[in-house]
Coordinates of C-alpha atoms in Angstrom, one line a residue:
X786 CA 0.0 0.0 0.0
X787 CA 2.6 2.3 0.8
X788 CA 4.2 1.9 -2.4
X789 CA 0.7 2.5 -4.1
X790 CA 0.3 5.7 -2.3
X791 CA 4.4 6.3 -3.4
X792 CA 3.6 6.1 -6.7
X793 CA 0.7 7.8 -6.5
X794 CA 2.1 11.1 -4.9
X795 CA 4.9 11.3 -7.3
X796 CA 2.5 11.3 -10.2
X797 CA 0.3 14.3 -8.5
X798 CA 3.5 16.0 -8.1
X799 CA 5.2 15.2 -11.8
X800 CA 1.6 16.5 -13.4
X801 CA 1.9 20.0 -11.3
X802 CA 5.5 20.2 -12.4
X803 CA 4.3 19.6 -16.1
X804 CA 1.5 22.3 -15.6
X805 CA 3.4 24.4 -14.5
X806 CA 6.1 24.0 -17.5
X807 CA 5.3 26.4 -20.6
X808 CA 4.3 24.1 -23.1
X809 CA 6.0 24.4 -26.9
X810 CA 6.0 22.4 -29.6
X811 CA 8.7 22.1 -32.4
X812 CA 8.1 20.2 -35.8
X813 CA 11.2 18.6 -37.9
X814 CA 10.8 16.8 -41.3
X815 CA 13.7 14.2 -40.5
X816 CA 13.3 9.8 -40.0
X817 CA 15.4 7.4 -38.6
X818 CA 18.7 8.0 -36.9
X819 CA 18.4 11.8 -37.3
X820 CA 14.5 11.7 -36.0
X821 CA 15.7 9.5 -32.7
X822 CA 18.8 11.9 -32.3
X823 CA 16.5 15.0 -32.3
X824 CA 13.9 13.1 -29.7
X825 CA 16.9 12.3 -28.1
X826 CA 17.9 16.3 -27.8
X827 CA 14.6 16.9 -26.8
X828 CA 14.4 14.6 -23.5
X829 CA 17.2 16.0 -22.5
X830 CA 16.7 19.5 -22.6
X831 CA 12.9 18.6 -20.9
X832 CA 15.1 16.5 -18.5
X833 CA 18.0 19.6 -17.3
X834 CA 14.9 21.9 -16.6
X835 CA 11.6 22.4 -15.6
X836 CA 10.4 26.0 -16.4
X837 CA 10.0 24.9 -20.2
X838 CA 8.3 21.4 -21.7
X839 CA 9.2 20.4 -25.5
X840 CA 6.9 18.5 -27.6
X841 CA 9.2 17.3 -30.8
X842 CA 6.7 16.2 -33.8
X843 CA 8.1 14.4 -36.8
X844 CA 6.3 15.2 -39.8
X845 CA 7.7 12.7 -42.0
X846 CA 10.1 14.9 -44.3
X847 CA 11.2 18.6 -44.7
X848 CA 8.3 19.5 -47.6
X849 CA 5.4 17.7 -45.5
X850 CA 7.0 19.5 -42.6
X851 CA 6.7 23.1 -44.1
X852 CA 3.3 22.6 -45.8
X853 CA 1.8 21.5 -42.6
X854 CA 3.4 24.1 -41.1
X855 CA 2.2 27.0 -43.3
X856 CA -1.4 25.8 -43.2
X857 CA -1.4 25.4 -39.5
X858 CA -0.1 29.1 -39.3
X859 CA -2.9 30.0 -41.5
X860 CA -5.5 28.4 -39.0
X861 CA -3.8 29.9 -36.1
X862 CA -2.5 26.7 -34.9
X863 CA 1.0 26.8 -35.7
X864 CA 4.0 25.4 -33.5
X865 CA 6.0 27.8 -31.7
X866 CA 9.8 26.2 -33.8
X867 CA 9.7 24.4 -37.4
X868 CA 12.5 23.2 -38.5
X869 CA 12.9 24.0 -42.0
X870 CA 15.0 22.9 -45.2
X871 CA 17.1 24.5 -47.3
X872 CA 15.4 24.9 -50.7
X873 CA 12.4 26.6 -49.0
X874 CA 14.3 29.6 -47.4
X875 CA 13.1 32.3 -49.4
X876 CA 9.4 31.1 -49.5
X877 CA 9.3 31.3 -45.5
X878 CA 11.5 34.3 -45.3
X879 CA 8.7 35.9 -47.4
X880 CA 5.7 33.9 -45.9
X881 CA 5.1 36.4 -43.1
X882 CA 4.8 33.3 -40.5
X883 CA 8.3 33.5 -39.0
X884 CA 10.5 36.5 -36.7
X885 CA 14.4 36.6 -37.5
X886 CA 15.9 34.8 -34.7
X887 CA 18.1 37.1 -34.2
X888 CA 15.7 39.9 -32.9
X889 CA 14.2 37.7 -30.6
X890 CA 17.3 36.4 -28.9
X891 CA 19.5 40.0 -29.8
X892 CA 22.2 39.0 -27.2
X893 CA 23.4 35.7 -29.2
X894 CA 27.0 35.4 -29.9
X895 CA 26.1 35.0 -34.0
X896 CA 29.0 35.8 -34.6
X897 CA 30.0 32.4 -33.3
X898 CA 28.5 30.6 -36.3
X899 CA 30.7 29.2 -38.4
X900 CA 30.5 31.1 -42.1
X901 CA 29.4 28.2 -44.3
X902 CA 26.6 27.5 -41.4
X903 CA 25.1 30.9 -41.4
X904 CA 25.5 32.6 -45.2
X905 CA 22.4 30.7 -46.7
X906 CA 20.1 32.1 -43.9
X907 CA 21.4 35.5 -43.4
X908 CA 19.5 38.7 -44.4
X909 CA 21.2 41.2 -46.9
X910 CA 22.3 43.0 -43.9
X911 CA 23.7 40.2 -42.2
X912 CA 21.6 38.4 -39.5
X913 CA 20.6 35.2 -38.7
X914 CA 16.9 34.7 -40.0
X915 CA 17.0 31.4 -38.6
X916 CA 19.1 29.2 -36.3
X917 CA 21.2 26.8 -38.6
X918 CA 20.8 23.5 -36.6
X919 CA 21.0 19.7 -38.3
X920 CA 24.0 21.2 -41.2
X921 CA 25.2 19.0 -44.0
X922 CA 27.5 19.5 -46.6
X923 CA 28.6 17.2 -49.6
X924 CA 31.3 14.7 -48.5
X925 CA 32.8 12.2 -51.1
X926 CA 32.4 8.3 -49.1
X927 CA 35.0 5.6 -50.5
X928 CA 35.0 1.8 -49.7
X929 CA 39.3 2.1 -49.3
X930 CA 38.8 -1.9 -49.3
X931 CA 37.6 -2.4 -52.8
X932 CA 39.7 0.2 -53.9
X933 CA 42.4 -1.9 -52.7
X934 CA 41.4 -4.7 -54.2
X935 CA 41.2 -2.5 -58.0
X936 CA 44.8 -1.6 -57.5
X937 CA 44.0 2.3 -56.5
X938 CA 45.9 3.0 -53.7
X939 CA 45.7 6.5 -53.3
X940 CA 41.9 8.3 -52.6
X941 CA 40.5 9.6 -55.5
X942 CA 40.5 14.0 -55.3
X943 CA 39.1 14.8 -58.4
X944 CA 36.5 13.5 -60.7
X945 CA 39.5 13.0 -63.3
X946 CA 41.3 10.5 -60.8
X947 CA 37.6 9.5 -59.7
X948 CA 36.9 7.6 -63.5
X949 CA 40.2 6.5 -63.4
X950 CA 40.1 4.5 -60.6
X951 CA 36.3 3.6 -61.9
X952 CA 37.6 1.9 -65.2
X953 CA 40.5 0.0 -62.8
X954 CA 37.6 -1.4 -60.8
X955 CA 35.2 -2.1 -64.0
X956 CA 38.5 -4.1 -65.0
X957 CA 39.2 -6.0 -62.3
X958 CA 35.5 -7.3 -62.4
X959 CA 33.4 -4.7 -60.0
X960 CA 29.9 -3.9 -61.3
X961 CA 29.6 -0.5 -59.4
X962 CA 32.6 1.6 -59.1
X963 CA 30.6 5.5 -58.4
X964 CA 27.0 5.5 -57.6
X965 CA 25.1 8.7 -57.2
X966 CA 20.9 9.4 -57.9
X967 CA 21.6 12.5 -59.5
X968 CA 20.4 14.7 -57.1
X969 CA 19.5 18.2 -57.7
X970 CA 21.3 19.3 -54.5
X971 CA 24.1 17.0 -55.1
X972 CA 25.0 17.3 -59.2
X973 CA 23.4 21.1 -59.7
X974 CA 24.0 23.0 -56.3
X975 CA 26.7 21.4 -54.6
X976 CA 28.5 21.2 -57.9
X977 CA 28.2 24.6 -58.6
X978 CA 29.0 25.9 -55.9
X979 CA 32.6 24.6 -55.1
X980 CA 33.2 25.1 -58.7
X981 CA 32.5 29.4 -58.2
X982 CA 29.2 28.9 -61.0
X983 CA 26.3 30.7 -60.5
X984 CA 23.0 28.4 -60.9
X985 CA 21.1 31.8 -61.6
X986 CA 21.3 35.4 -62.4
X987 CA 21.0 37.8 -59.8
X988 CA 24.1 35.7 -57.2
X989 CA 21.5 33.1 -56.8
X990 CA 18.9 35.6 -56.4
X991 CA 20.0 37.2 -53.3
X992 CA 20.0 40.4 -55.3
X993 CA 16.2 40.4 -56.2
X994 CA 13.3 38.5 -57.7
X995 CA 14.4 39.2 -61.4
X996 CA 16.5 36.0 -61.3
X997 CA 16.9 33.6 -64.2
X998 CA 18.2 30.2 -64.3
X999 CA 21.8 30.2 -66.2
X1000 CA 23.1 27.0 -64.8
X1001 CA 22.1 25.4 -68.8
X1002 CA 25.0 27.4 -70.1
X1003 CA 27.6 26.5 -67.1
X1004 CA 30.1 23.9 -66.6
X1005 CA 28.0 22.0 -65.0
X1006 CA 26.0 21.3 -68.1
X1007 CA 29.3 19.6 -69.0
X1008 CA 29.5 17.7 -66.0
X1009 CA 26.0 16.0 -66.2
X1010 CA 27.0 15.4 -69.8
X1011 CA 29.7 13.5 -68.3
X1012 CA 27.7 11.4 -66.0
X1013 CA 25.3 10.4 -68.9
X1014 CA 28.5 9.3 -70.7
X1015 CA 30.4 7.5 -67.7
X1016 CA 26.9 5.8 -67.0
X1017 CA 27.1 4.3 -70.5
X1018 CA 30.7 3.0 -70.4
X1019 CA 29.5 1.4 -66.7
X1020 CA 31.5 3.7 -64.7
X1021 CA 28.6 5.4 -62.9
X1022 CA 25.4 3.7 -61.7
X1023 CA 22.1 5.9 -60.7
X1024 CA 20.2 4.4 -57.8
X1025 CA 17.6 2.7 -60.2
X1026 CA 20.7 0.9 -61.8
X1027 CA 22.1 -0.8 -58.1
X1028 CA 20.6 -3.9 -56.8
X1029 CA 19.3 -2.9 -53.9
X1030 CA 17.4 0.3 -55.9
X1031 CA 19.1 3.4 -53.7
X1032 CA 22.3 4.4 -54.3
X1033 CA 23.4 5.3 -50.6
X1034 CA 22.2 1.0 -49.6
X1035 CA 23.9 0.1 -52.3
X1036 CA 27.6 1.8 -51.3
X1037 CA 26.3 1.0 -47.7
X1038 CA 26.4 -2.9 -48.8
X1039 CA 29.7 -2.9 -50.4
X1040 CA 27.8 -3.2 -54.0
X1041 CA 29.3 0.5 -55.0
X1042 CA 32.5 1.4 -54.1
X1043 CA 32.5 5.4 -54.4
X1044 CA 29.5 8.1 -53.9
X1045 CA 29.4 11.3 -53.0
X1046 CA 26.5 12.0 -50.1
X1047 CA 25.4 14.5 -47.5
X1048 CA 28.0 14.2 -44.2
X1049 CA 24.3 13.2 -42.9
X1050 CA 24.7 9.9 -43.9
X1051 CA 27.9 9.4 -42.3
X1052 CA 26.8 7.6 -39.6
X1053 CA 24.8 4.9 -41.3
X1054 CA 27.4 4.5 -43.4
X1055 CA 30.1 3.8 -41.1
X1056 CA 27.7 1.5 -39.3
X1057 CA 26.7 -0.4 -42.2
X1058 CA 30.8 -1.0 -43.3
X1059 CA 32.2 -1.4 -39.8
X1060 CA 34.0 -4.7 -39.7
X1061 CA 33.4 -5.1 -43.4
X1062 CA 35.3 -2.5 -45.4
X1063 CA 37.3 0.5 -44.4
X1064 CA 35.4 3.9 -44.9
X1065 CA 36.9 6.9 -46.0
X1066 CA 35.2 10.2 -45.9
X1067 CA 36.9 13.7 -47.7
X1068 CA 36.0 16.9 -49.1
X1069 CA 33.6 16.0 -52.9
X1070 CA 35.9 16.1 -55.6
X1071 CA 37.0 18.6 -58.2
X1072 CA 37.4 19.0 -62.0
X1073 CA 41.3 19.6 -62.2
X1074 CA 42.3 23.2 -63.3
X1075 CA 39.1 24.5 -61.2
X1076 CA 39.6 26.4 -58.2
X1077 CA 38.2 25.1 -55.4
X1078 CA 34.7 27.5 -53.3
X1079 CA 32.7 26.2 -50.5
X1080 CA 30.2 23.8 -50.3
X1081 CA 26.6 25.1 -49.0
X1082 CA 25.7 24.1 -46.1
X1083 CA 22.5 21.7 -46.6
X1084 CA 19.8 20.1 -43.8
X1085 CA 17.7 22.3 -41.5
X1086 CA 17.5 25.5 -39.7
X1087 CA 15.3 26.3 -36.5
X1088 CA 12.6 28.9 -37.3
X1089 CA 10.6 31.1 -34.8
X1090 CA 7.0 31.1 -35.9
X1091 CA 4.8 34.3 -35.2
X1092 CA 2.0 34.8 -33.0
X1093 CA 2.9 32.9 -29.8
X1094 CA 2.4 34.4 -26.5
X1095 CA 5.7 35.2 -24.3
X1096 CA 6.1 32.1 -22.4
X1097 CA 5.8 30.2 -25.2
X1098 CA 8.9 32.4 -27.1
X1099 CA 10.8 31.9 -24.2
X1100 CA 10.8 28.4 -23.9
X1101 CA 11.6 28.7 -27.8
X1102 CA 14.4 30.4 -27.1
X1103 CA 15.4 27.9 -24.0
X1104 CA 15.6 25.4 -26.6
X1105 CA 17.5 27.3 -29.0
X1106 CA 20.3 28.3 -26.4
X1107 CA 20.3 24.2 -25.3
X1108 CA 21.0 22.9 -28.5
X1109 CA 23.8 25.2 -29.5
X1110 CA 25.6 24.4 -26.3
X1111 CA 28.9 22.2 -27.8
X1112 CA 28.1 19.0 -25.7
X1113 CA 24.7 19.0 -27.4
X1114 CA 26.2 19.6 -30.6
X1115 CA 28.8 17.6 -30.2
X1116 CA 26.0 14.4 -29.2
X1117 CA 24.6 15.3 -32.3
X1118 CA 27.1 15.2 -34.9
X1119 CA 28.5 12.4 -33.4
X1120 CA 24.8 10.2 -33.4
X1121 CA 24.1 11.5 -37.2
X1122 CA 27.3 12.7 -39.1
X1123 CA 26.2 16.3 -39.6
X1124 CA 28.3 19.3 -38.7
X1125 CA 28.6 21.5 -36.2
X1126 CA 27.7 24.8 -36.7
X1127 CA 29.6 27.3 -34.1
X1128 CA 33.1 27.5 -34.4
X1129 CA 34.1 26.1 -30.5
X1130 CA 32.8 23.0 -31.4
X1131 CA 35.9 22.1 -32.7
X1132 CA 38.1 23.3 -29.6
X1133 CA 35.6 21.0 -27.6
X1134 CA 35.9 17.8 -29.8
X1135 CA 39.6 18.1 -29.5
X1136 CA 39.7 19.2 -25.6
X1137 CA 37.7 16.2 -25.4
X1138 CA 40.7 13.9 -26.3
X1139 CA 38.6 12.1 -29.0
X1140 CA 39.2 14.6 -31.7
X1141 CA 40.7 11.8 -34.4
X1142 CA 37.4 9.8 -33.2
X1143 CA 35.5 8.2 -36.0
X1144 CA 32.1 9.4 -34.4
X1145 CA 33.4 12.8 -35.2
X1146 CA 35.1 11.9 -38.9
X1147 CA 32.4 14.4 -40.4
X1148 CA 33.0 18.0 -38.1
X1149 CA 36.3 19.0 -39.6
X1150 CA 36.0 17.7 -43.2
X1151 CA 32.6 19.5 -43.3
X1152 CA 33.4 22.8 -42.2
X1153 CA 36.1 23.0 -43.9
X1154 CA 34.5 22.4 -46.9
X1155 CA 32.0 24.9 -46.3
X1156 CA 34.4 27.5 -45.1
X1157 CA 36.5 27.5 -48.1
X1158 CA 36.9 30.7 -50.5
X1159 CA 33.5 31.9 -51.6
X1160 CA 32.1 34.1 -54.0
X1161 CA 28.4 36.2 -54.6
X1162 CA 27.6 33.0 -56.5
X1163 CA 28.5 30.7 -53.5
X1164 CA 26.5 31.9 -50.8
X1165 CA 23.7 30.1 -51.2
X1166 CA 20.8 30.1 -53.0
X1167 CA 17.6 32.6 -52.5
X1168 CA 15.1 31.7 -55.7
X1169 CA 11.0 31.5 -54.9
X1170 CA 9.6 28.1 -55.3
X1171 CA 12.7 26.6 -55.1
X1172 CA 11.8 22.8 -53.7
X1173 CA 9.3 22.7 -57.3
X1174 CA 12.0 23.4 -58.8
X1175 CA 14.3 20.7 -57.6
X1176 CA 11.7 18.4 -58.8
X1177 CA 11.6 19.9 -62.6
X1178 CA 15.2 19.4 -62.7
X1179 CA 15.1 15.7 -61.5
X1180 CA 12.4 15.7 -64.0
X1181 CA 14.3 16.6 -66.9
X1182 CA 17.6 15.3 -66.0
X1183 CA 16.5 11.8 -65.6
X1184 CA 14.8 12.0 -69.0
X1185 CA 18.4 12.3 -70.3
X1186 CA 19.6 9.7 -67.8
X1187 CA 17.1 7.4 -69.7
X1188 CA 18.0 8.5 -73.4
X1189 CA 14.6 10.7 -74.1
X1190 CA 16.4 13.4 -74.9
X1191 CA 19.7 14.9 -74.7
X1192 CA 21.5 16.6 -71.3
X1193 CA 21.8 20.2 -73.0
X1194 CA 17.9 19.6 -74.3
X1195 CA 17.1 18.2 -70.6
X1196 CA 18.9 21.4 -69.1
X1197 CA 17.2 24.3 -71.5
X1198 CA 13.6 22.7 -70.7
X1199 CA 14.8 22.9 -66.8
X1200 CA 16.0 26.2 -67.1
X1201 CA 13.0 27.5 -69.5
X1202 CA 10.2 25.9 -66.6
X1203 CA 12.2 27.3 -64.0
X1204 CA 11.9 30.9 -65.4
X1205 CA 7.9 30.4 -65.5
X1206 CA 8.2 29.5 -61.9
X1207 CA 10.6 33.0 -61.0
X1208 CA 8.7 34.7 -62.9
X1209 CA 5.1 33.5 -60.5
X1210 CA 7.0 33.6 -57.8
X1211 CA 7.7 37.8 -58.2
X1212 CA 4.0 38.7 -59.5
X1213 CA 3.5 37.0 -56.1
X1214 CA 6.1 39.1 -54.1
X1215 CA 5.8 42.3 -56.5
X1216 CA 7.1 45.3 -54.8
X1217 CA 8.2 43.1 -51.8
X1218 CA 11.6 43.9 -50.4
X1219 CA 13.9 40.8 -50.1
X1220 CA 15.0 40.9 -46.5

């Protein structure tokens, strides 16, 4: 009975601790080992205090995650964070549904953000807009094992050593030396952008809703032409050519033996190989005679929503502080693979005495990828309706992939749908001042 009565007493008392707590909520787009790390983050910051209560809801991915979002702000019943993608920057920026982060918490160190981290979501003047939090970058991933086996000692640096040690392994017998699905961000943005090309008019757009697309008359036209042609000599597989039907399972079971991939699937990837193969991870490769920019940062930044009462935006921003604190960063990129985004994460990771860690493989290759020389063209990219237009491009591109038409033809009809889509997207905003 006592223990009944126990029991009892300590719930009564954990439900006025929880009523007490101001309730927020906080939506994220991301599955699996990046969905449990975040619910992870999430007891633990409910766990170190009890002024403030979390509820994390996964949404499934990052577009489900923002149109939920934007029609719950519409019917007033909006979370107080969403996390939010990339691609969709300037369609929230513009939405009317979110504060910059940086006037509500004005006595941030954001400064302290690393540069790669923070250019994409920066106004013109310079702030934060939102708080960069799960980063990615493109990393090039190499089974050293298979390599081995091919003859190719050395890691592959550029895409000319790349097919190189592609036709060695072709020879000595391996179906999938390089694997890649042909990605918008990977083969289009990512490309681009540590190659100094602009993928539109304007620097990406930053400098107003005139924009076109230009990234048909660039070298990365060049470069998908390339993949169509390496594809046909059975150098390069797309995910619907692997056995297993996605490209990242298929380097992940040993079938390919190069990719290049977000630093977000590090973790899975080093998992999946460990006492198998020997991983390597390095900076995505270059065409030689290039000079080398940064990589974008990719994944999801933390976004204040607007209309929420005061409690509410200060639990918000007791969340915020929590998860840029280095341990919590340092859990995180250590349970996923993506990068940290203030710049003493590093000092921690090597005070911690497991700076040449495995779990950590990912921080310094990553940021220093994304902190390499940039240009107006390499800051990011800030084009209206940008997510449909990832989806033309996979469109078109994979028509080319399958011999409909050719890569240049692909590109122009890309570029030419694209416009249409600008061109909506500033009727919409006309006379709006980007921020």
């Amino acid at each position: 009975m006592k223990i009944s009565i126990l029991a009892a007493a300590a719930a009564l008392t954990a439900g006025a601790c929880s009523a007490q707590a101001a309730n927020i909520e906080f939506w994220y787009g991301n599955t699996g080992v990046v969905e449990k790390a975040i619910q992870d983050q999430c007891a633990a910051f409910n766990a170190a205090q009890s002024e403030h209560h979390i509820t994390c809801v996964g949404q499934g991915s990052y577009e489900v995650s923002m149109q939920k979002a934007i029609a719950a702000f519409r019917a007033k019943n909006h979370p107080v964070l969403i996390q939010f993608f990339d691609a969709g920057t300037l369609d929230l920026m513009l939405s009317d549904a979110v504060v910059p982060v940086q006037e509500e918490l004005p006595d941030v160190k954001w400064d302290n953000y690393i540069t790669g981290a923070r250019a994409y979501y920066e106004t013109s003047g310079g702030k934060l807009f939102a708080q960069p939090y799960n980063a990615s970058t493109l990393l090039f991933y190499t089974n050293k094992t298979e390599l081995q086996k091919a003859g190719v000692t050395e890691t592959p640096k550029t895409w000319e050593e790349i097919i190189e040690a592609a036709r060695k392994l072709k020879a000595s017998g391996h179906a999938c030396p390089f694997t890649t699905d042909g990605d918008t961000w990977r083969v289009l943005e990512q490309f681009s952008a540590r190659h100094g090309l602009p993928i539109a008019s304007e620097h990406n757009g930053y400098d107003g809703l005139d924009a076109e697309y230009v990234f048909n008359t660039t070298f990365a036209a060049k470069h998908l032409q390339n993949l169509v042609d390496w594809r046909k000599e059975g150098l390069v597989r797309l995910a619907s050519d692997t056995k297993a039907g996605n490209f990242t399972a298929a380097f992940n079971a040993g079938e390919c033996a190069m990719m290049e991939n977000s630093s977000g699937s590090y973790t899975a990837s080093a998992k999946a190989l460990d006492g198998k193969y020997e991983l390597t991870v390095g900076m995505a490769p270059m065409y030689e005679g290039h000079e080398r920019h940064n990589t974008f940062v990719g994944g999801a930044s933390i976004y204040i929503m607007k209309g929420h009462g005061k409690a509410e935006i200060k639990g918000a921003k007791a969340f915020l502080d929590f998860v840029r604190d280095p341990k919590q960063q340092m859990a995180f990129t250590s349970a996923t693979g993506y990068v940290p985004v203030t710049n003493d994460v590093m000092e921690a990771i090597a005070k911690s005495g497991e700076g040449q860690s495995p779990k950590y493989a990912t921080a310094a290759v990553g940021i220093g990828s994304m902190n390499e020389p940039r240009t107006p063209d390499t800051r990011g990219i800030r084009l209206g309706f940008y997510v449909q237009f990832r989806q033309i491009f996979m469109e078109e591109t994979q028509k080319a992939f399958a011999g409909e038409k050719t890569m240049q033809a692909a590109l122009d009809s890309a570029k030419k749908r694209g416009d249409e889509l600008l061109r909506r997207f500033e009727q919409t905003y006309k006379g709006v001042k980007l921020p």
